[in-house]
């Protein structure tokens, strides 16, 4: 499978669908949000810088994100990848194009997961994550077997600071203002594929696969 950008609002299911793609197609998952959270856990300078913005639901400055993505693209050499959470505005998209040129590669498709705002809010406010391994749970649909404890690694299951109400509102606003306009950018490149992101994760995956395999996409 060629390189993919998974696009969509916070809570649209990008992380879940990326995990399927990694498993099915052996792609490398590049999630800028996960990379920042790891840097915060490891208390690096990058983590300290990113945290100032993340907890409020604001975007981390472009130069910081772009520098980090450049490092990852160099590390993974020529493996195919799925980008999750990057680019998030037009200037990041332009920077990505330059980086890809440098690495002699391109994006095949941009898969946009479409989910109504009310559903995003309810998904984000009920989401819980393992503070150690990042496994994702949901207090309504998929709680850990033992409350507060990760099924996979025994770590503590918590609510992300940016999944609290005030930050959710900011993140959705940032998406509308800075990120959603990117859809037109990718549409003009004939790369955009829109997928209904509502429903069971496996159903959404089937729609993604069908769209990516269709000769017209
Ligand atoms: P995510 O896990 O993708 O929802 O990202 C969590 C947070 O990390 C975002 O709300 C931003 O603060 C930051 N972040 C992740 N990716 C980017 C990006 N491409 N540009 C700027 N900030 C980002």
Coordinates of N, CA and C and ligand atoms in Angstrom, one line a residue:
X1 N 0.8 -1.2 0.0 CA 0.0 0.0 0.0 C 0.9 1.2 0.0
X2 N 0.5 2.2 -0.9 CA 1.4 3.5 -0.9 C 1.1 4.3 0.3
X3 N 2.0 5.3 0.5 CA 1.9 6.1 1.7 C 0.5 6.8 1.8
X4 N 0.0 6.9 3.0 CA -1.3 7.4 3.2 C -1.3 8.5 4.3
X5 N -2.1 9.6 4.1 CA -2.4 10.5 5.2 C -3.8 10.2 5.7
X6 N -3.9 9.9 7.0 CA -5.2 9.8 7.6 C -5.6 11.1 8.1
X7 N -6.7 11.6 7.6 CA -7.1 12.9 7.9 C -8.5 12.9 8.7
X8 N -8.7 13.9 9.6 CA -10.0 14.0 10.2 C -9.9 14.7 11.5
X9 N -11.0 15.1 12.1 CA -11.0 15.9 13.3 C -10.5 15.0 14.5
X10 N -10.2 15.7 15.6 CA -9.9 14.9 16.8 C -11.0 14.0 17.1
X11 N -10.8 12.7 17.4 CA -11.8 11.8 17.7 C -12.5 11.1 16.5
X12 N -12.0 11.4 15.3 CA -12.5 10.8 14.1 C -12.2 9.3 14.0
X13 N -11.1 8.9 14.7 CA -10.7 7.4 14.6 C -9.4 7.2 13.9
X14 N -8.6 8.3 13.7 CA -7.4 8.1 13.0 C -6.4 7.1 13.6
X15 N -6.3 7.2 15.0 CA -5.4 6.3 15.7 C -5.8 4.9 15.5
X16 N -7.1 4.6 15.6 CA -7.7 3.2 15.5 C -7.4 2.7 14.1
X17 N -7.8 3.5 13.1 CA -7.6 3.0 11.7 C -6.1 2.8 11.4
X18 N -5.3 3.7 11.9 CA -3.8 3.6 11.6 C -3.3 2.2 12.2
X19 N -3.8 1.9 13.4 CA -3.4 0.6 14.0 C -3.7 -0.6 13.1
X20 N -4.9 -0.5 12.5 CA -5.3 -1.6 11.5 C -4.4 -1.6 10.3
X21 N -4.1 -0.5 9.8 CA -3.2 -0.4 8.6 C -1.8 -0.9 8.9
X22 N -1.3 -0.6 10.1 CA 0.0 -1.1 10.4 C -0.1 -2.7 10.5
X23 N -1.1 -3.2 11.1 CA -1.2 -4.6 11.2 C -1.4 -5.3 9.8
X24 N -2.3 -4.7 9.0 CA -2.7 -5.4 7.7 C -1.7 -5.2 6.7
X25 N -1.1 -4.0 6.6 CA -0.2 -3.7 5.4 C 1.2 -3.5 5.8
X26 N 1.5 -3.6 7.1 CA 2.9 -3.5 7.5 C 3.4 -2.1 7.4
X27 N 2.5 -1.1 7.4 CA 3.0 0.3 7.2 C 3.6 0.8 8.6
X28 N 4.4 1.9 8.5 CA 4.9 2.5 9.7 C 3.9 3.6 10.1
X29 N 3.5 3.6 11.4 CA 2.6 4.6 11.9 C 3.4 5.8 12.3
X30 N 3.1 6.9 11.7 CA 3.7 8.2 12.2 C 2.6 9.1 12.8
X31 N 2.5 9.1 14.1 CA 1.5 9.9 14.7 C 2.2 11.0 15.5
X32 N 2.0 12.3 15.0 CA 2.7 13.4 15.7 C 2.3 13.5 17.1
X33 N 0.9 13.3 17.4 CA 0.4 13.4 18.7 C 1.1 12.4 19.6
X34 N 1.2 11.1 19.2 CA 1.9 10.1 20.0 C 3.4 10.4 20.2
X35 N 4.0 11.0 19.2 CA 5.4 11.3 19.3 C 5.6 12.4 20.4
X36 N 4.7 13.4 20.4 CA 4.8 14.4 21.4 C 4.5 13.8 22.8
X37 N 3.5 12.9 22.9 CA 3.2 12.4 24.2 C 4.4 11.5 24.7
X38 N 5.0 10.9 23.8 CA 6.2 10.1 24.3 C 7.3 11.0 24.8
X39 N 7.5 12.1 24.1 CA 8.5 13.1 24.5 C 8.2 13.7 25.8
X40 N 6.9 13.9 26.1 CA 6.4 14.4 27.4 C 6.7 13.4 28.5
X41 N 6.4 12.1 28.2 CA 6.7 11.0 29.2 C 8.2 11.0 29.5
X42 N 9.0 11.2 28.5 CA 10.5 11.1 28.7 C 11.1 12.4 29.1
X43 N 10.2 13.4 29.3 CA 10.7 14.7 29.8 C 11.8 15.3 29.0
X44 N 11.7 15.2 27.7 CA 12.7 15.8 26.9 C 12.4 17.3 26.6
X45 N 13.3 18.0 26.1 CA 13.1 19.4 25.8 C 11.9 19.6 24.8
X46 N 11.9 18.7 23.8 CA 10.7 18.7 22.9 C 9.4 18.5 23.6
X47 N 9.4 17.6 24.5 CA 8.2 17.3 25.3 C 7.7 18.5 26.1
X48 N 8.7 19.2 26.7 CA 8.4 20.4 27.5 C 7.8 21.5 26.7
X49 N 8.4 21.7 25.5 CA 7.9 22.7 24.6 C 6.5 22.4 24.1
X50 N 6.3 21.1 23.7 CA 5.0 20.7 23.1 C 3.9 20.8 24.2
X51 N 4.2 20.4 25.4 CA 3.2 20.3 26.4 C 2.4 21.7 26.6
X52 N 3.2 22.8 26.5 CA 2.6 24.1 26.7 C 1.4 24.3 25.8
X53 N 1.4 23.7 24.6 CA 0.4 23.9 23.7 C -0.7 22.8 23.8
X54 N -0.2 21.6 23.9 CA -1.1 20.4 23.9 C -2.2 20.5 25.0
X55 N -1.8 20.8 26.2 CA -2.7 20.7 27.3 C -3.9 21.7 27.1
X56 N -3.6 22.8 26.3 CA -4.7 23.8 26.0 C -5.5 23.4 24.8
X57 N -5.0 22.4 24.0 CA -5.7 22.0 22.8 C -5.2 22.8 21.6
X58 N -4.2 23.6 21.8 CA -3.6 24.4 20.7 C -2.6 23.6 19.8
X59 N -2.3 24.1 18.6 CA -1.3 23.4 17.8 C 0.1 23.8 18.3
X60 N 1.0 22.8 18.3 CA 2.4 23.0 18.5 C 3.0 23.8 17.3
X61 N 3.9 24.8 17.5 CA 4.4 25.5 16.4 C 4.9 24.7 15.2
X62 N 4.6 25.1 14.0 CA 4.9 24.4 12.8 C 6.4 23.9 12.8
X63 N 7.3 24.8 13.1 CA 8.8 24.5 13.0 C 9.1 23.3 13.8
X64 N 8.5 23.2 15.0 CA 8.8 22.1 15.9 C 8.2 20.8 15.3
X65 N 7.0 20.8 14.8 CA 6.4 19.6 14.3 C 7.1 19.1 13.0
X66 N 7.4 20.1 12.2 CA 8.0 19.7 10.9 C 9.4 19.1 11.1
X67 N 10.2 19.7 12.0 CA 11.5 19.2 12.3 C 11.4 17.7 12.8
X68 N 10.4 17.5 13.6 CA 10.2 16.1 14.2 C 9.8 15.1 13.1
X69 N 8.9 15.5 12.2 CA 8.5 14.6 11.1 C 9.7 14.4 10.2
X70 N 10.5 15.4 9.9 CA 11.7 15.2 9.1 C 12.6 14.1 9.7
X71 N 12.8 14.2 11.0 CA 13.7 13.1 11.6 C 13.1 11.7 11.4
X72 N 11.8 11.6 11.6 CA 11.2 10.3 11.5 C 11.3 9.8 10.0
X73 N 11.1 10.7 9.1 CA 11.1 10.2 7.7 C 12.5 9.7 7.3
X74 N 13.5 10.3 7.9 CA 14.9 9.9 7.7 C 15.1 8.5 8.3
X75 N 14.6 8.4 9.6 CA 14.8 7.1 10.3 C 14.1 5.9 9.6
X76 N 12.9 6.1 9.0 CA 12.2 4.9 8.5 C 12.7 4.6 7.1
X77 N 13.6 5.4 6.5 CA 14.2 5.1 5.2 C 13.1 5.0 4.2
X78 N 13.0 3.9 3.4 CA 12.0 3.9 2.3 C 10.8 3.0 2.6
X79 N 10.5 2.8 3.9 CA 9.3 2.0 4.3 C 8.0 2.9 4.0
X80 N 6.9 2.2 3.7 CA 5.7 2.9 3.5 C 5.1 3.3 4.8
X81 N 4.4 4.5 4.9 CA 3.9 5.0 6.2 C 2.5 5.5 6.1
X82 N 1.9 5.6 7.3 CA 0.6 6.2 7.4 C 0.8 7.4 8.4
X83 N 0.5 8.6 7.9 CA 0.7 9.8 8.7 C -0.7 10.1 9.4
X84 N -0.6 10.2 10.7 CA -1.8 10.4 11.5 C -1.6 11.7 12.3
X85 N -2.4 12.7 12.0 CA -2.3 14.0 12.7 C -1.3 15.0 12.1
X86 N -0.8 14.7 11.0 CA 0.1 15.6 10.3 C -0.1 15.4 8.8
X87 N -0.2 16.5 8.0 CA -0.2 17.9 8.3 C -1.5 18.4 8.9
X88 N -1.5 19.5 9.6 CA -2.7 20.0 10.2 C -3.0 21.4 9.8
X89 N -2.2 22.0 8.9 CA -2.5 23.2 8.2 C -1.8 23.3 6.9
X90 N -2.1 24.4 6.1 CA -1.5 24.4 4.8 C 0.0 24.5 4.8
X91 N 0.5 25.3 5.8 CA 2.0 25.4 5.7 C 2.7 24.1 6.1
X92 N 2.1 23.3 7.0 CA 2.7 22.0 7.2 C 2.6 21.1 6.0
X93 N 1.5 21.2 5.2 CA 1.3 20.4 4.0 C 2.3 20.8 3.0
X94 N 2.6 22.1 2.9 CA 3.7 22.5 1.9 C 5.0 22.0 2.3
X95 N 5.3 22.1 3.6 CA 6.6 21.6 4.1 C 6.7 20.1 3.9
X96 N 5.6 19.3 4.1 CA 5.6 17.9 3.8 C 6.0 17.6 2.4
X97 N 5.4 18.4 1.5 CA 5.7 18.1 0.0 C 7.2 18.3 -0.2
X98 N 7.8 19.3 0.4 CA 9.3 19.4 0.2 C 10.1 18.3 0.8
X99 N 9.6 17.8 2.0 CA 10.3 16.7 2.6 C 10.2 15.4 1.8
X100 N 9.0 15.2 1.2 CA 8.8 14.0 0.4 C 9.7 14.0 -0.8
X101 N 9.8 15.2 -1.4 CA 10.6 15.3 -2.6 C 12.1 15.0 -2.2
X102 N 12.5 15.5 -1.1 CA 13.9 15.2 -0.7 C 14.1 13.7 -0.5
X103 N 13.0 13.0 0.0 CA 13.1 11.5 0.2 C 12.7 10.7 -1.0
X104 N 12.4 11.4 -2.1 CA 12.0 10.7 -3.4 C 10.8 9.8 -3.2
X105 N 9.8 10.4 -2.5 CA 8.6 9.6 -2.3 C 7.4 10.5 -2.4
X106 N 6.2 10.0 -2.4 CA 4.9 10.8 -2.5 C 3.8 10.1 -1.6
X107 N 2.7 10.9 -1.5 CA 1.6 10.4 -0.8 C 0.6 9.8 -1.9
X108 N 0.1 8.5 -1.7 CA -0.8 7.9 -2.6 C -2.2 8.6 -2.4
X109 N -2.8 8.4 -1.2 CA -4.1 8.9 -1.0 C -4.2 9.6 0.4
X110 N -5.2 10.5 0.5 CA -5.5 11.2 1.8 C -6.9 10.7 2.1
X111 N -7.0 9.9 3.2 CA -8.3 9.3 3.6 C -8.8 10.2 4.7
X112 N -10.0 10.8 4.4 CA -10.6 11.7 5.4 C -11.8 11.0 6.1
X113 N -11.7 10.8 7.4 CA -12.7 10.2 8.2 C -13.7 11.2 8.6
X114 N -15.0 11.1 8.1 CA -16.0 12.1 8.4 C -16.9 11.6 9.5
X115 N -17.0 12.5 10.6 CA -17.7 12.1 11.7 C -18.4 13.4 12.2
X116 N -19.7 13.4 12.5 CA -20.4 14.6 13.0 C -19.9 15.1 14.3
X117 N -20.0 16.4 14.5 CA -19.4 17.0 15.7 C -19.9 16.4 17.0
X118 N -21.2 16.2 17.2 CA -21.7 15.6 18.4 C -21.1 14.3 18.7
X119 N -20.8 13.5 17.7 CA -20.2 12.2 17.9 C -18.8 12.4 18.4
X120 N -18.1 13.3 17.8 CA -16.7 13.6 18.1 C -16.6 14.0 19.6
X121 N -17.5 14.9 20.0 CA -17.4 15.3 21.4 C -17.7 14.2 22.3
X122 N -18.7 13.3 22.0 CA -19.0 12.2 23.0 C -17.8 11.2 22.9
X123 N -17.2 10.9 21.8 CA -16.1 10.0 21.8 C -14.9 10.5 22.6
X124 N -14.6 11.8 22.4 CA -13.4 12.4 23.1 C -13.6 12.5 24.6
X125 N -14.8 12.8 25.0 CA -15.0 13.0 26.5 C -15.1 11.6 27.2
X126 N -15.4 10.6 26.4 CA -15.4 9.3 27.1 C -14.1 8.5 26.9
X127 N -13.2 9.0 26.1 CA -11.9 8.3 25.8 C -11.0 8.3 27.1
X128 N -10.3 7.2 27.3 CA -9.3 7.0 28.3 C -8.1 6.4 27.6
X129 N -6.9 6.7 28.1 CA -5.7 6.1 27.5 C -4.8 5.6 28.6
X130 N -4.0 4.6 28.2 CA -3.0 4.1 29.2 C -1.8 5.1 29.2
X131 N -1.4 5.5 30.4 CA -0.4 6.6 30.5 C 1.0 6.0 30.2
X132 N 1.1 4.6 30.1 CA 2.3 4.0 29.9 C 2.5 3.6 28.4
X133 N 1.5 2.8 27.9 CA 1.7 2.3 26.5 C 0.8 3.0 25.5
X134 N -0.1 3.8 25.9 CA -0.9 4.6 25.0 C -2.1 3.8 24.5
X135 N -2.4 2.6 25.0 CA -3.6 1.9 24.5 C -4.8 2.7 24.8
X136 N -5.8 2.6 23.9 CA -7.0 3.5 24.0 C -8.2 2.7 24.5
X137 N -8.9 3.3 25.4 CA -10.2 2.7 25.9 C -11.3 3.8 25.8
X138 N -12.5 3.3 26.2 CA -13.6 4.2 26.2 C -14.5 3.8 27.4
X139 N -14.9 4.8 28.2 CA -15.6 4.4 29.5 C -17.0 3.8 29.1
X140 N -17.5 4.2 27.9 CA -18.8 3.6 27.6 C -18.7 2.3 26.8
X141 N -17.9 2.3 25.7 CA -17.9 1.2 24.8 C -16.8 0.1 25.1
X142 N -15.7 0.6 25.6 CA -14.6 -0.4 25.7 C -13.7 0.0 27.0
X143 N -14.3 -0.3 28.2 CA -13.5 0.0 29.4 C -12.4 -1.0 29.6
X144 N -11.4 -0.7 30.3 CA -10.4 -1.8 30.7 C -11.1 -2.8 31.5
X145 N -10.6 -4.1 31.5 CA -11.2 -5.1 32.3 C -11.2 -4.8 33.8
X146 N -10.1 -4.2 34.3 CA -10.1 -3.7 35.7 C -10.0 -2.2 35.6
X147 N -11.0 -1.6 36.3 CA -11.1 -0.1 36.2 C -9.7 0.6 36.5
X148 N -9.3 1.5 35.6 CA -8.1 2.3 35.8 C -6.8 1.6 35.5
X149 N -6.9 0.3 35.1 CA -5.6 -0.5 34.8 C -5.6 -1.0 33.4
X150 N -4.5 -0.8 32.7 CA -4.4 -1.2 31.3 C -4.4 -2.7 31.1
X151 N -5.3 -3.2 30.2 CA -5.3 -4.7 30.0 C -4.0 -5.2 29.4
X152 N -3.3 -4.3 28.6 CA -2.1 -4.7 27.9 C -0.8 -4.7 28.7
X153 N -0.7 -3.6 29.5 CA 0.6 -3.5 30.2 C 0.5 -3.3 31.7
X154 N -0.7 -3.2 32.2 CA -0.9 -2.9 33.7 C -0.6 -1.5 34.1
X155 N -0.4 -0.6 33.1 CA -0.2 0.8 33.4 C -1.5 1.5 33.9
X156 N -1.4 2.7 34.3 CA -2.5 3.5 34.8 C -3.3 4.0 33.6
X157 N -4.7 3.8 33.6 CA -5.5 4.3 32.5 C -6.1 5.7 33.0
X158 N -5.8 6.7 32.2 CA -6.2 8.1 32.6 C -7.0 8.8 31.5
X159 N -7.5 10.0 31.8 CA -8.1 10.8 30.8 C -7.0 11.8 30.4
X160 N -6.8 11.9 29.0 CA -5.8 12.9 28.6 C -6.2 14.3 29.0
X161 N -5.3 15.2 29.4 CA -5.7 16.6 29.7 C -6.4 17.2 28.6
X162 N -6.0 16.9 27.3 CA -6.7 17.6 26.2 C -7.9 16.9 25.8
X163 N -8.4 15.9 26.5 CA -9.7 15.3 26.3 C -10.7 15.9 27.4
X164 N -10.3 16.9 28.1 CA -11.2 17.5 29.0 C -12.0 18.6 28.3
X165 N -13.2 19.0 28.8 CA -14.1 19.7 28.0 C -13.6 21.0 27.4
X166 N -12.9 21.8 28.1 CA -12.4 23.1 27.6 C -11.5 22.9 26.4
X167 N -10.5 21.9 26.6 CA -9.5 21.6 25.5 C -10.2 21.0 24.3
X168 N -11.2 20.2 24.5 CA -11.9 19.6 23.4 C -12.5 20.7 22.5
X169 N -13.1 21.7 23.2 CA -13.8 22.8 22.4 C -12.7 23.5 21.6
X170 N -11.5 23.8 22.2 CA -10.5 24.4 21.4 C -10.0 23.6 20.3
X171 N -9.8 22.3 20.5 CA -9.3 21.4 19.5 C -10.2 21.4 18.3
X172 N -11.5 21.3 18.6 CA -12.5 21.2 17.5 C -12.5 22.5 16.7
X173 N -12.3 23.6 17.4 CA -12.3 25.0 16.8 C -11.0 25.1 15.9
X174 N -9.9 24.6 16.4 CA -8.6 24.7 15.6 C -8.8 23.8 14.4
X175 N -9.4 22.6 14.5 CA -9.7 21.8 13.4 C -10.5 22.5 12.3
X176 N -11.6 23.2 12.7 CA -12.4 23.9 11.8 C -11.6 25.0 11.1
X177 N -10.8 25.7 11.9 CA -10.2 26.9 11.3 C -8.9 26.6 10.5
X178 N -8.1 25.7 11.0 CA -6.8 25.5 10.3 C -6.7 24.2 9.5
X179 N -7.4 23.2 10.0 CA -7.1 21.9 9.4 C -8.1 21.5 8.3
X180 N -9.4 21.7 8.6 CA -10.4 21.4 7.6 C -10.1 22.0 6.2
X181 N -9.6 23.3 6.2 CA -9.4 23.8 4.8 C -8.4 23.0 4.0
X182 N -7.6 22.2 4.7 CA -6.6 21.4 3.9 C -7.3 20.4 3.0
X183 N -8.6 20.1 3.3 CA -9.3 19.1 2.4 C -9.3 19.6 0.9
X184 N -9.5 20.9 0.8 CA -9.5 21.5 -0.6 C -8.1 21.3 -1.2
X185 N -7.1 21.5 -0.4 CA -5.7 21.4 -0.9 C -5.5 20.0 -1.5
X186 N -6.0 19.0 -0.8 CA -5.8 17.6 -1.2 C -6.7 17.2 -2.4
X187 N -7.9 17.9 -2.3 CA -8.9 17.6 -3.4 C -8.3 18.1 -4.7
X188 N -7.7 19.3 -4.6 CA -7.1 19.8 -5.9 C -6.0 19.0 -6.4
X189 N -5.4 18.2 -5.5 CA -4.3 17.2 -6.0 C -4.9 15.9 -6.4
X190 N -6.2 15.8 -6.3 CA -6.9 14.6 -6.7 C -6.6 13.4 -5.8
X191 N -6.3 13.7 -4.5 CA -5.9 12.6 -3.6 C -6.9 12.3 -2.5
X192 N -7.9 13.2 -2.4 CA -8.8 13.1 -1.2 C -9.9 12.0 -1.4
X193 N -10.0 11.1 -0.4 CA -11.0 10.1 -0.4 C -11.8 10.3 0.9
X194 N -13.1 10.6 0.8 CA -13.9 10.8 2.1 C -14.6 9.5 2.5
X195 N -14.5 9.2 3.8 CA -15.1 7.9 4.3 C -16.0 8.2 5.5
X196 N -17.1 7.6 5.5 CA -18.0 7.7 6.7 C -17.3 7.1 7.8
X197 N -17.0 7.9 8.9 CA -16.3 7.3 10.0 C -17.1 6.9 11.2
X198 N -18.5 6.9 11.0 CA -19.4 6.5 12.1 C -19.6 5.0 12.0
X199 N -19.6 4.4 13.2 CA -19.9 3.0 13.3 C -18.7 2.2 13.9
X200 N -18.8 0.9 13.9 CA -17.8 0.1 14.5 C -16.5 0.3 13.7
X201 N -15.4 0.2 14.5 CA -14.1 0.4 13.8 C -13.8 -0.5 12.6
X202 N -14.3 -1.8 12.8 CA -14.1 -2.8 11.7 C -14.9 -2.4 10.4
X203 N -16.1 -1.9 10.7 CA -16.9 -1.4 9.5 C -16.2 -0.3 8.8
X204 N -15.7 0.7 9.6 CA -15.0 1.8 9.0 C -13.8 1.3 8.2
X205 N -13.1 0.4 8.8 CA -11.9 -0.2 8.1 C -12.3 -0.8 6.7
X206 N -13.4 -1.5 6.7 CA -13.9 -2.1 5.5 C -14.2 -1.1 4.4
X207 N -14.7 0.1 4.9 CA -15.0 1.2 3.9 C -13.7 1.8 3.4
X208 N -12.7 1.9 4.3 CA -11.4 2.5 3.9 C -10.8 1.6 2.8
X209 N -10.8 0.3 3.1 CA -10.2 -0.7 2.2 C -10.8 -0.7 0.8
X210 N -12.2 -0.7 0.9 CA -12.9 -0.7 -0.4 C -12.6 0.6 -1.2
X211 N -12.5 1.7 -0.5 CA -12.2 3.0 -1.2 C -10.8 3.0 -1.8
X212 N -9.9 2.4 -1.0 CA -8.5 2.5 -1.5 C -8.2 1.5 -2.6
X213 N -9.1 0.4 -2.6 CA -8.9 -0.6 -3.7 C -9.7 -0.3 -5.0
X214 N -10.6 0.7 -4.8 CA -11.4 1.0 -6.0 C -10.6 1.7 -7.1
X215 N -10.8 1.3 -8.4 CA -10.0 1.8 -9.4 C -10.2 3.3 -9.6
X216 N -11.3 3.9 -9.2 CA -11.5 5.3 -9.4 C -10.9 6.1 -8.3
X217 N -10.4 5.5 -7.2 CA -9.9 6.3 -6.1 C -8.4 6.5 -6.3
Ligands
LIG1 P1 -3.5 14.2 18.4 O1 -3.1 13.0 19.3 O2 -3.2 14.0 17.0 O3 -4.9 14.6 18.6 O4 -2.6 15.4 18.9 C1 -2.6 15.9 20.2 C2 -2.0 17.3 20.2 O5 -0.7 17.2 19.8 C3 -2.7 18.3 19.4 O6 -3.9 18.9 19.9 C4 -1.6 19.3 19.2 O7 -1.4 20.1 20.4 C5 -0.4 18.4 19.1 N1 -0.1 18.1 17.6 C6 -0.2 16.8 17.1 N2 0.1 16.9 15.8 C7 0.3 18.2 15.5 C8 0.6 18.9 14.3 N3 0.7 18.3 13.1 N4 0.7 20.3 14.4 C9 0.7 20.9 15.5 N5 0.4 20.3 16.7 C10 0.2 19.0 16.7

